[in-house]
Each structure stands twice: as structure tokens, then as C-alpha cells.
Amino acid sequence: MLGKIAAQCGHAAVGCYKRALKLCPSALSAWERTGCAKIAVKCPTEEEMHAILEKAKTKGIPVYLVEDAGRTQIAAGSQTVLGMGPAPVRVFEDVTSHLKLM
């Protein structure tokens, strides 16, 4: 299962990168110049993940919601990972700061 989690997070990172390339290329360049930081946190419920998604959208944070293709142990269409960013750390403070690191 750890490999599955890593793969889903990889999909989210690539998805966010592609979105940021279109939506906020200067923020993407800044993120690349400063080390490409990534943080993984655990969200307890799918409902909370959707609430976080909406809050991130209102703040203008690029987002990418991963939906599993169903080729392995997770049902097709399951929403598994929400990728967000790049954005300055301060932007995430009231979006994900309450979640625990994985």
C-alpha cells in the first residue's frame, strides 16, 4: 500500500505542476528556484478533503484531485490525493495547517 500512496502522490505532484505551468508560471519558477518543497499530510475524510479543495480554490492555490483508475487495489474513480501548490507557505496556514504530517 505504501507504493500505491507514493504513486498517487506522484500523480498529484505532476498534475499540480502542469496546472501551475498554465495558471501561475512565475510562482512555479519561484518554487523551482527555492528547492521544490513538498509536504504530505493526512486528511481524515473525503468530505474534509473536498472542503480543503474548495478553500484552496478560493485562495487561488493551484489544485489537482487524483482519481484512481482502478487498475490495482483501489476502486475506479476513488479520489485519493489532493495536490495543492505551488504557493507561499503562509497561503496554506488556514487551509491545511490543522492536518498531521504523514
CSV table of C-alpha atoms in Angstrom, one decimal:
chain,number,residue,atom,x,y,z
A,1,MET,CA,0.0,0.0,0.0
A,2,LEU,CA,2.9,2.4,0.6
A,3,GLY,CA,3.9,2.1,-3.1
A,4,LYS,CA,0.3,3.0,-4.0
A,5,ILE,CA,0.4,6.1,-1.8
A,6,ALA,CA,3.7,7.2,-3.4
A,7,ALA,CA,2.3,6.7,-6.9
A,8,GLN,CA,-0.9,8.7,-6.1
A,9,CYS,CA,1.2,11.5,-4.6
A,10,GLY,CA,3.4,11.4,-7.7
A,11,HIS,CA,0.3,11.9,-9.9
A,12,ALA,CA,-0.8,14.8,-7.7
A,13,ALA,CA,2.6,16.5,-8.0
A,14,VAL,CA,2.7,16.2,-11.8
A,15,GLY,CA,-0.9,17.4,-12.0
A,16,CYS,CA,-0.1,20.5,-9.9
A,17,TYR,CA,3.0,21.2,-11.9
A,18,LYS,CA,1.0,21.1,-15.1
A,19,ARG,CA,-1.7,23.4,-13.7
A,20,ALA,CA,0.8,25.8,-12.3
A,21,LEU,CA,2.6,26.0,-15.6
A,22,LYS,CA,-0.6,27.4,-17.1
A,23,LEU,CA,-2.1,29.3,-14.2
A,24,CYS,CA,0.9,30.8,-12.4
A,25,PRO,CA,4.2,30.3,-14.2
A,26,SER,CA,6.0,32.9,-12.1
A,27,ALA,CA,5.1,31.2,-8.9
A,28,LEU,CA,6.2,27.9,-10.4
A,29,SER,CA,9.6,29.4,-11.3
A,30,ALA,CA,10.0,30.8,-7.7
A,31,TRP,CA,9.1,27.3,-6.3
A,32,GLU,CA,11.7,25.7,-8.6
A,33,ARG,CA,14.4,28.3,-7.6
A,34,THR,CA,13.8,27.7,-3.9
A,35,GLY,CA,14.1,23.9,-3.8
A,36,CYS,CA,10.7,22.5,-4.9
A,37,ALA,CA,9.5,21.9,-1.4
A,38,LYS,CA,6.7,19.3,-0.9
A,39,ILE,CA,4.8,18.3,2.2
A,40,ALA,CA,2.5,15.3,2.7
A,41,VAL,CA,-0.3,15.5,5.2
A,42,LYS,CA,-3.1,13.0,6.1
A,43,CYS,CA,-6.7,14.1,5.7
A,44,PRO,CA,-9.1,12.1,7.8
A,45,THR,CA,-12.1,12.1,5.5
A,46,GLU,CA,-13.0,12.6,1.9
A,47,GLU,CA,-15.5,15.3,2.9
A,48,GLU,CA,-12.8,17.3,4.6
A,49,MET,CA,-10.6,16.8,1.5
A,50,HIS,CA,-13.4,18.4,-0.6
A,51,ALA,CA,-13.7,21.3,1.9
A,52,ILE,CA,-9.9,21.9,1.7
A,53,LEU,CA,-10.2,21.8,-2.1
A,54,GLU,CA,-12.8,24.5,-2.1
A,55,LYS,CA,-10.9,26.6,0.4
A,56,ALA,CA,-7.7,26.3,-1.7
A,57,LYS,CA,-9.6,27.3,-4.9
A,58,THR,CA,-10.9,30.5,-3.2
A,59,LYS,CA,-7.3,31.4,-2.3
A,60,GLY,CA,-6.1,30.8,-5.8
A,61,ILE,CA,-3.9,27.9,-5.0
A,62,PRO,CA,-3.4,25.5,-8.0
A,63,VAL,CA,-5.1,22.2,-7.1
A,64,TYR,CA,-5.2,18.7,-8.6
A,65,LEU,CA,-7.5,16.0,-7.3
A,66,VAL,CA,-6.3,12.4,-8.2
A,67,GLU,CA,-8.9,9.9,-9.1
A,68,ASP,CA,-7.7,6.3,-9.2
A,69,ALA,CA,-8.1,4.4,-12.5
A,70,GLY,CA,-9.0,1.2,-10.6
A,71,ARG,CA,-6.2,-1.0,-12.1
A,72,THR,CA,-5.0,-2.2,-8.7
A,73,GLN,CA,-6.4,-2.4,-5.1
A,74,ILE,CA,-8.5,0.9,-5.2
A,75,ALA,CA,-11.9,1.2,-6.9
A,76,ALA,CA,-12.0,3.2,-10.1
A,77,GLY,CA,-13.0,6.8,-9.5
A,78,SER,CA,-11.9,6.9,-5.9
A,79,GLN,CA,-10.5,10.3,-5.0
A,80,THR,CA,-7.2,9.5,-3.3
A,81,VAL,CA,-4.9,12.6,-3.1
A,82,LEU,CA,-5.4,16.3,-3.3
A,83,GLY,CA,-2.3,18.1,-4.6
A,84,MET,CA,-2.0,21.8,-4.0
A,85,GLY,CA,0.5,24.5,-5.0
A,86,PRO,CA,3.0,25.8,-5.5
A,87,ALA,CA,2.2,28.7,-3.2
A,88,PRO,CA,3.9,30.5,-0.4
A,89,VAL,CA,3.7,28.7,3.0
A,90,ARG,CA,1.6,31.5,4.5
A,91,VAL,CA,-1.2,30.8,2.0
A,92,PHE,CA,-1.7,27.3,3.4
A,93,GLU,CA,-1.9,28.3,7.0
A,94,ASP,CA,-5.7,28.2,7.4
A,95,VAL,CA,-6.1,25.5,4.7
A,96,THR,CA,-4.0,22.5,5.8
A,97,SER,CA,-2.2,23.7,9.0
A,98,HIS,CA,-4.5,21.6,11.2
A,99,LEU,CA,-3.5,18.3,9.4
A,100,LYS,CA,-0.8,16.0,10.7
A,101,LEU,CA,2.3,15.1,8.6
A,102,MET,CA,2.3,11.6,7.1
